[in-house]
Coordinates of C-alpha atoms in Angstrom, one line a residue:
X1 CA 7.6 -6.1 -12.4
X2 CA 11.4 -5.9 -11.7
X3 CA 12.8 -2.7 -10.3
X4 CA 16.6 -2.4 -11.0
X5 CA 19.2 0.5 -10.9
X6 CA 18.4 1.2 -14.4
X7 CA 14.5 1.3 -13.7
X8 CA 14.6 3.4 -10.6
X9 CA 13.2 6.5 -12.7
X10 CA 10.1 4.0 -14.5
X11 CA 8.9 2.4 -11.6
X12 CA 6.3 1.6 -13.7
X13 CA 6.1 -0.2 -17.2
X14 CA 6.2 2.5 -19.5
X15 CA 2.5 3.0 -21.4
X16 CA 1.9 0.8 -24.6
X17 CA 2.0 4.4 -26.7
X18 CA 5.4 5.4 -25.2
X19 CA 6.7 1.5 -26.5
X20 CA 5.3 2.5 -29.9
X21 CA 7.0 6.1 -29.8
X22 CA 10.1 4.0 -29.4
X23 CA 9.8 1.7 -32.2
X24 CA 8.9 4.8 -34.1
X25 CA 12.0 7.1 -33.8
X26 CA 14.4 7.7 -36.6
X27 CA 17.2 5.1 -36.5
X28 CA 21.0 6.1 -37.2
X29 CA 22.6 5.6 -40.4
X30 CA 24.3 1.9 -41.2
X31 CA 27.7 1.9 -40.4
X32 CA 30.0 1.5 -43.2
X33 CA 30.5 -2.1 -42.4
X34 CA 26.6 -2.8 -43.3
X35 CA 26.2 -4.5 -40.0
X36 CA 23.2 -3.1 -38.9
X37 CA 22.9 0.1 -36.3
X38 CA 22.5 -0.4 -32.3
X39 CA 20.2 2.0 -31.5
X40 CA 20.4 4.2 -28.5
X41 CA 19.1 3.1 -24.9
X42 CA 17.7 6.3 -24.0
X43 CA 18.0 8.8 -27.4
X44 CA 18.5 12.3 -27.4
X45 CA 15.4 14.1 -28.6
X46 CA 15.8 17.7 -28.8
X47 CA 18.4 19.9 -26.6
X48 CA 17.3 23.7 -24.8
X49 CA 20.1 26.0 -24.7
X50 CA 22.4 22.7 -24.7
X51 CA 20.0 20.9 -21.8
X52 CA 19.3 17.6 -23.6
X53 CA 15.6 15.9 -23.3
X54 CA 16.1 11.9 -23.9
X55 CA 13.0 9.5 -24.8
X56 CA 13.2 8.7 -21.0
X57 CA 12.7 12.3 -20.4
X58 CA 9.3 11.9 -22.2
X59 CA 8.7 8.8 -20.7
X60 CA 8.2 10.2 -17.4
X61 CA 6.2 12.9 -18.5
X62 CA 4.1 10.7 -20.3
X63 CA 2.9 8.9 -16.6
X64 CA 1.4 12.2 -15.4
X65 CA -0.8 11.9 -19.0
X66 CA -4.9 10.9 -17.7
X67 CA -5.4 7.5 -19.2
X68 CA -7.1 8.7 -21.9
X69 CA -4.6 10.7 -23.9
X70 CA -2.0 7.8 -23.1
X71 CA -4.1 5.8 -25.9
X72 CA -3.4 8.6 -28.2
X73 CA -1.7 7.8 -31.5
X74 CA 2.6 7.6 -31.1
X75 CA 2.5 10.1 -34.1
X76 CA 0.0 12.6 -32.2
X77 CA 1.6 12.5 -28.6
X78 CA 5.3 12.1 -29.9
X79 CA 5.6 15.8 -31.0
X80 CA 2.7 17.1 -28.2
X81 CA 5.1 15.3 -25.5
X82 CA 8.2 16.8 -27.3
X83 CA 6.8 20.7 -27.4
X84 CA 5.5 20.3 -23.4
X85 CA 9.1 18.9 -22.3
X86 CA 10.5 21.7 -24.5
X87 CA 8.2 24.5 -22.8
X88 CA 9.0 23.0 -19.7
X89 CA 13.2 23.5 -20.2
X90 CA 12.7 26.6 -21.2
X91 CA 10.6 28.0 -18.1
X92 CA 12.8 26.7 -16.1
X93 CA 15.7 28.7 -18.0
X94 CA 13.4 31.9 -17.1
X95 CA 12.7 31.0 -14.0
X96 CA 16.6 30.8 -12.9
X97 CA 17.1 33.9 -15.5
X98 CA 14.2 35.5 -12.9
X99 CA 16.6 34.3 -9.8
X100 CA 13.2 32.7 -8.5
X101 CA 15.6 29.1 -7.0
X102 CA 17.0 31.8 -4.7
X103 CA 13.8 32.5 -3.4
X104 CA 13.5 30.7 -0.2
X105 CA 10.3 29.1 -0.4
X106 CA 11.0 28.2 -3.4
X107 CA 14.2 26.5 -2.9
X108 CA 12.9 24.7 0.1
X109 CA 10.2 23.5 -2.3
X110 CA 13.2 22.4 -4.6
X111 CA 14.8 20.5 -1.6
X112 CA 12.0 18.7 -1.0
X113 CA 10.9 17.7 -4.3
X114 CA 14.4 16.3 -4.9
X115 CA 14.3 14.6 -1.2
X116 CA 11.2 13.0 -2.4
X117 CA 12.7 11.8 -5.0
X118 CA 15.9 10.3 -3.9
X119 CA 13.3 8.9 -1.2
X120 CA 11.3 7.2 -3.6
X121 CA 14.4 6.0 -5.5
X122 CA 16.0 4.7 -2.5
X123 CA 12.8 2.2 -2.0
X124 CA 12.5 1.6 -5.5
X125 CA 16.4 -0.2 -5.6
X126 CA 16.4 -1.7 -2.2
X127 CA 12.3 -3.0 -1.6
X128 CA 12.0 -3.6 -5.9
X129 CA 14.0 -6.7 -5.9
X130 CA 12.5 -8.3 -2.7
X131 CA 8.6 -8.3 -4.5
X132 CA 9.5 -9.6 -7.8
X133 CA 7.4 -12.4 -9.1
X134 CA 9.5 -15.3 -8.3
X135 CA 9.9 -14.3 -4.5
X136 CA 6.4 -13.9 -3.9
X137 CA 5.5 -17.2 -5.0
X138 CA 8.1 -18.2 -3.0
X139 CA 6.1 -16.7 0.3
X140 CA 3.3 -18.4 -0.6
X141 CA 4.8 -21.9 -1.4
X142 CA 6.6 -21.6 2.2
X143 CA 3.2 -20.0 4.0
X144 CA 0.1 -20.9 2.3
X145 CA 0.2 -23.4 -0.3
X146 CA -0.9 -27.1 1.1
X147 CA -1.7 -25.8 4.5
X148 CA -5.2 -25.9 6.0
X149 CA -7.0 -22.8 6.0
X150 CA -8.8 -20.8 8.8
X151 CA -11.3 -21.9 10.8
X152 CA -14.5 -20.5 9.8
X153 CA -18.2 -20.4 11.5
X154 CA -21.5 -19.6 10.3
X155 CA -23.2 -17.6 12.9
X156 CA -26.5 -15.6 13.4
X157 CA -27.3 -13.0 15.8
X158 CA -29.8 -10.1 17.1
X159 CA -28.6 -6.3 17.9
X160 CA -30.5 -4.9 20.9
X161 CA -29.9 -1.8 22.9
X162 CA -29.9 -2.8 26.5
X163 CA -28.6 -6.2 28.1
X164 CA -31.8 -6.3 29.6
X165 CA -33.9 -7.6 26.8
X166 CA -30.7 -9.6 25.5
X167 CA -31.2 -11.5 28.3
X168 CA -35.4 -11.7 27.6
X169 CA -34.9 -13.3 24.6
X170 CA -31.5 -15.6 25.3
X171 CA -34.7 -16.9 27.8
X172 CA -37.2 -17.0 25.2
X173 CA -34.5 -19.3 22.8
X174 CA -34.0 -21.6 25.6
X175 CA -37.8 -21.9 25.9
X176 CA -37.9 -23.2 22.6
X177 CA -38.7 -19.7 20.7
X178 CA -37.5 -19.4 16.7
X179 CA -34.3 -17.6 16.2
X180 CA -35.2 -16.0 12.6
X181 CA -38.3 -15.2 14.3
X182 CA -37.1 -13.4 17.3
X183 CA -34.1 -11.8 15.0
X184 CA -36.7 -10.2 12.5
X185 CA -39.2 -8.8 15.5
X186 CA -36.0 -7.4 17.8
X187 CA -32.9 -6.9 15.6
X188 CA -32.0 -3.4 14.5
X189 CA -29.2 -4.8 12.7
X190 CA -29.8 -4.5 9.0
X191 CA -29.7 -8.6 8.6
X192 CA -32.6 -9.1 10.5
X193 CA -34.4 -9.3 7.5
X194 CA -32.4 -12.4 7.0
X195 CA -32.9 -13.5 10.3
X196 CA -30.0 -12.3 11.5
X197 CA -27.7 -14.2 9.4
X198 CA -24.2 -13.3 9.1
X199 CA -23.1 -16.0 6.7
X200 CA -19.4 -17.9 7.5
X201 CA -16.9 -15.4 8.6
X202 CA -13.5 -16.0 10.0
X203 CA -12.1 -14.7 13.6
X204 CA -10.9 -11.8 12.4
X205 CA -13.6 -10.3 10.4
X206 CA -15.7 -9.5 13.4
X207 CA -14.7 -7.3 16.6
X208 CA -12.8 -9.3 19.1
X209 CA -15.8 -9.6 21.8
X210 CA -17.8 -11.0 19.0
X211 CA -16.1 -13.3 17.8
X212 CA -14.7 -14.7 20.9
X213 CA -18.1 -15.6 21.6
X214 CA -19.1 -16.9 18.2
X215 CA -16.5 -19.2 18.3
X216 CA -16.8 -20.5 21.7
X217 CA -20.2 -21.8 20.9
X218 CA -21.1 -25.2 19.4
X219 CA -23.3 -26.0 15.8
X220 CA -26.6 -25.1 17.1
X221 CA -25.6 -23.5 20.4
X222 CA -26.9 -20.2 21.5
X223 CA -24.6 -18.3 24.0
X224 CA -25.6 -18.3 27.4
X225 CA -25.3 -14.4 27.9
X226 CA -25.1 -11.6 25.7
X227 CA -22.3 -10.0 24.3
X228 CA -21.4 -6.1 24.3
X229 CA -19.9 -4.4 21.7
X230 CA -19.8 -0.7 20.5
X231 CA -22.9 -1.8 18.3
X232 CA -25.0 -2.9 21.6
X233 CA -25.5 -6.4 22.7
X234 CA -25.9 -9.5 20.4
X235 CA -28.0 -12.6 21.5
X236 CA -24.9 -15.1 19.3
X237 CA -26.2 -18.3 17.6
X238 CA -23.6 -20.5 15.7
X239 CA -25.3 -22.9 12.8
X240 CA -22.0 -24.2 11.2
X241 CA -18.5 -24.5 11.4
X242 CA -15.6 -25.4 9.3
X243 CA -11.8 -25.0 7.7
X244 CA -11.9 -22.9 4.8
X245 CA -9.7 -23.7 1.7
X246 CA -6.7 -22.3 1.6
X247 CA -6.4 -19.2 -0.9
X248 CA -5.3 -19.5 -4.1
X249 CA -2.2 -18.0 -5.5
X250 CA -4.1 -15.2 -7.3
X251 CA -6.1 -14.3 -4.1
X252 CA -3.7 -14.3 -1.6
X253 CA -0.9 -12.3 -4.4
X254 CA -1.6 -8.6 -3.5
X255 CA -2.4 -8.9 0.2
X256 CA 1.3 -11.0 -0.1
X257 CA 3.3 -8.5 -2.1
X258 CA 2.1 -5.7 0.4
X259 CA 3.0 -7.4 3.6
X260 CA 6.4 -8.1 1.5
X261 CA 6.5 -3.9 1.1
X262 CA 6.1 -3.4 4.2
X263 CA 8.7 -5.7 5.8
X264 CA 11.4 -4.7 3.3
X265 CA 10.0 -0.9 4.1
X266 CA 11.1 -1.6 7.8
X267 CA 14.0 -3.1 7.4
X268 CA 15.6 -0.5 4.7
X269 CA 14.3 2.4 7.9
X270 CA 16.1 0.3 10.4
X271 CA 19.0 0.3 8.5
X272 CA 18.9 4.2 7.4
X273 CA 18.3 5.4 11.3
X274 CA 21.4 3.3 11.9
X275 CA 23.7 5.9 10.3
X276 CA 22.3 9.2 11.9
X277 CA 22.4 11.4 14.9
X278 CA 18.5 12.6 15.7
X279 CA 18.0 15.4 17.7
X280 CA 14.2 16.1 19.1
X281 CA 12.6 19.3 20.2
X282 CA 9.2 20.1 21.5
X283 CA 6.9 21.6 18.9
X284 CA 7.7 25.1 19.7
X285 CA 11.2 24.4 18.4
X286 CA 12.7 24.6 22.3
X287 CA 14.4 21.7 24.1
X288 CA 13.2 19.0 25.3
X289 CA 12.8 18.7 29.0
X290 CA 14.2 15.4 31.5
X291 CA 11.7 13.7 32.5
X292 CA 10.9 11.3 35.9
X293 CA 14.0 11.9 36.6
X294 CA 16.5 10.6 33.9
X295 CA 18.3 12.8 31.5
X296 CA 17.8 12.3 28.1
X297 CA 20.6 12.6 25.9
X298 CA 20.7 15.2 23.5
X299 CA 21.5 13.0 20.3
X300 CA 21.0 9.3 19.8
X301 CA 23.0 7.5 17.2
X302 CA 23.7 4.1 16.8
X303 CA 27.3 3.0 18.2
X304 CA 30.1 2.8 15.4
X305 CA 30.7 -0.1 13.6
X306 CA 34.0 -2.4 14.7
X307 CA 36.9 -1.9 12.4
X308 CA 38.1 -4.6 10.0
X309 CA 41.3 -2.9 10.0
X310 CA 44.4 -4.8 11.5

């Protein structure tokens, strides 16, 4: 989906019923030449004491909908969209008629419901562009596509409680004893039933300790000494190993896009902390204190840029 300038308030598609609504609304009159009408971008749809609501107006309210009155009829949620944007104007006119935005907590509600917003807008324009389609496949052409894929290993194991009988039945392996067999009788790990089978995994789907282990070993190896976790020890067996495929666009598209997020994410922070002076206090609002030694300054604030002037 492409985010632009124009977008920044639909950051996402507008619902199928809301496209209809659109197609639906009265068109202006022909001009006089016969050539036939433009209509408006963003129509006006009713006005509240001169405060206009456009179709984009509706748009937006339409998104807070539950999915199932989104698949309403255009004709049925036209008008029902129309009167709650309506009401909405005009308690909004009472409410200021009431005074109630010079209420304190309610203004400092206002402020940050319209900080949020500028927020959200502000990521929308300047992280939007970076995930579109195109540039995602991009990552993927440069990163993943015709590269070789982890390294996986198929492994099997048995959860005890104490190192102790780890080590009992690491002996008992090496004396020729059945692994399944041992696993099912010993294991409280719910795969024993399997005899402790934990299928092919890669390094990183298993805790650290483990999988250090795990991959260590050779097909058909069992490791010479238990490994501790926070589960207990595991008596480590590995049956297999091999390079897994590399993911397919489709798979690898969402786990892509997000790490795309959260770079541009940074990168936009970096850039806004840049142009401000932070001040920090403890959390009982006094000042912060020097500590080993060195004092702190007060404010930090990135230096100021070089001038291009002559």
């Amino acid at each position: 989906m492409r985010l632009t300038r124009s977008a920044v308030a639909l950051a996402m598609l507008a619902c199928s019923s809301i496209t209809a609504i659109a197609q639906t609304a009265p068109a202006p009159a022909a001009s006089p030449a016969g050539a036939a009408p433009a209509k408006p971008a963003d129509p006006v749809l009713a006005k509240v004491n001169g405060q206009e609501i456009r179709f984009s107006d509706l748009t937006a309210l339409a998104q807070t909908l539950p999915p199932e009155a989104r698949q309403m009829p255009p004709q049925q949620l036209f008008p029902q969209l129309l009167d709650q944007a309506i009401d909405g104007k005009a308690l909004v006119f009472l409410a200021k008629k009431d005074k109630l935005d010079q209420e304190p907590a309610i203004a400092r509600a206002m402020n940050v419901a319209a900080e949020r917003a500028l927020q959200s807008a502000m990521v929308s324009i300047a992280v939007g562009p970076s995930v579109e389609e195109a540039k995602i496949r991009a990552r993927y052409d440069a990163t993943i596509a015709g590269k070789p894929g982890e390294e996986e290993v198929h492994a099997r194991h048995i959860l005890v409680a104490n190192e102790d009988l780890a080590k009992k039945l690491i002996a008992d392996l090496q004396g020729g004893a059945d692994f399944a067999t041992l696993a099912k009788a010993n294991s409280t790990d719910p795969g024993a039933a399997n005899g402790g089978d934990l299928g092919w995994f890669k390094s990183s789907d298993m805790l650290p300790e483990f999988s250090a282990a795990a991959f260590a070993l050779k097909p058909g190896e069992v490791a010479a000494t238990p490994v501790q976790t926070r589960y207990g020890w595991h008596v480590i067996k590995l049956e297999e190993r091999r390079t897994s495929a590399a993911p397919t666009y489709e798979a690898a598209h969402d786990e892509l896009r997000q790490a795309m997020i959260s770079e541009g994410i940074t990168k936009l922070l970096a850039q806004a902390r840049k142009d401000v002076t932070v001040v920090r206090y403890n959390q009982d609002g006094s000042a912060m204190k020097p500590t080993d030694g060195a004092t702190p300054p007060a404010a930090t604030k990135a230096p100021a840029k070089p001038s291009t002037k002559k």
